[in-house]
Coordinates of C-alpha atoms in Angstrom, one line a residue:
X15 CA 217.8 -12.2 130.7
X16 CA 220.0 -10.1 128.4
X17 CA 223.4 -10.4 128.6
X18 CA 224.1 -6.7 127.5
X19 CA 222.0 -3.8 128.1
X20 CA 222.3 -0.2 126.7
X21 CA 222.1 2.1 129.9
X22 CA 223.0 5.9 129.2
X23 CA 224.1 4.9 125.5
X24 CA 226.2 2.6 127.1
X25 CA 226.5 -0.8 126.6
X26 CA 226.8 -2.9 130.3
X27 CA 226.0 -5.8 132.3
X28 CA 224.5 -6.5 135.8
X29 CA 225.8 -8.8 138.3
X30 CA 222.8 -10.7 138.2
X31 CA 223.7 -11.9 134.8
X32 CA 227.5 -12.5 135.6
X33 CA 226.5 -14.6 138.6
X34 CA 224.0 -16.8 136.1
X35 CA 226.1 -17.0 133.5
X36 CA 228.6 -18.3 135.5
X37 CA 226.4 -20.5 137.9
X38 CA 227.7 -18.6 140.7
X39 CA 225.9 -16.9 143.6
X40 CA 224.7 -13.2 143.5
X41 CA 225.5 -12.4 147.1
X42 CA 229.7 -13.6 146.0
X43 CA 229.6 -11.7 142.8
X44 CA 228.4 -8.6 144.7
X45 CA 231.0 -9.0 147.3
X46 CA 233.8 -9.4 144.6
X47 CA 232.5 -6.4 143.2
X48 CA 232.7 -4.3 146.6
X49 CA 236.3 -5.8 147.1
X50 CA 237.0 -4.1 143.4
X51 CA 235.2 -1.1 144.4
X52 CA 238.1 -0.6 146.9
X53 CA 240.3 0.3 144.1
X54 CA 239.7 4.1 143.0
X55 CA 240.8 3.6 139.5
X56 CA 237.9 0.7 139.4
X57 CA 235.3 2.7 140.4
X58 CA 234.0 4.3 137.3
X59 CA 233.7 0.8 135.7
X60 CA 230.7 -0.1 138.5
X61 CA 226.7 1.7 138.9
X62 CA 225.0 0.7 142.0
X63 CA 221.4 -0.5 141.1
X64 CA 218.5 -2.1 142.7
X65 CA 216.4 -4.8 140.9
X66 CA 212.9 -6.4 141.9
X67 CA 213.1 -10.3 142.6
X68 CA 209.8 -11.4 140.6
X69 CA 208.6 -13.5 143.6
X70 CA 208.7 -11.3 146.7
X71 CA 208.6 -8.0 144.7
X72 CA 211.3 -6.9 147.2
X73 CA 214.0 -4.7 145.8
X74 CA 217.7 -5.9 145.9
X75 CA 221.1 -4.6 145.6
X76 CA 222.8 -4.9 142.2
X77 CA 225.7 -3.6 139.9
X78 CA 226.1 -2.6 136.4
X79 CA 228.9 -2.6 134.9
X80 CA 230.9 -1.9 131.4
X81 CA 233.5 -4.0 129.8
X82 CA 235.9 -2.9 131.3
X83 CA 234.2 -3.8 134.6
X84 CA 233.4 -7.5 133.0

């Protein structure tokens, strides 16, 4: 997995990666994320995605987000 993406000529991460990278897990990075998303002025750092787990081909909740978001 890449650690930086270009999505709309923008260069951003997921919160799948932070929570590898880090050896943390998903469901905590997402929730620190939604605590985050509480602040207005932090919202524009944050996309809302959906990825597929390659195992169960089930689709999960997910975050992109900039540098600033990082």
């Amino acid at each position: 997995m890449n650690l930086v993406i270009i999505q709309n000529r923008q260069a951003v991460t997921t919160s799948l990666q932070v929570a590898e990278s880090f050896e943390k897990r998903h469901d905590n990075v997402l929730r620190e994320i939604e605590g985050l998303l509480k602040i207005e002025e932090a919202q524009k750092y944050f996309q809302e995605g959906t990825y597929e787990h390659p195992q169960n081909k089930q689709q999960y909740r997910m975050f992109y987000m900039n540098r600033d978001g990082f």
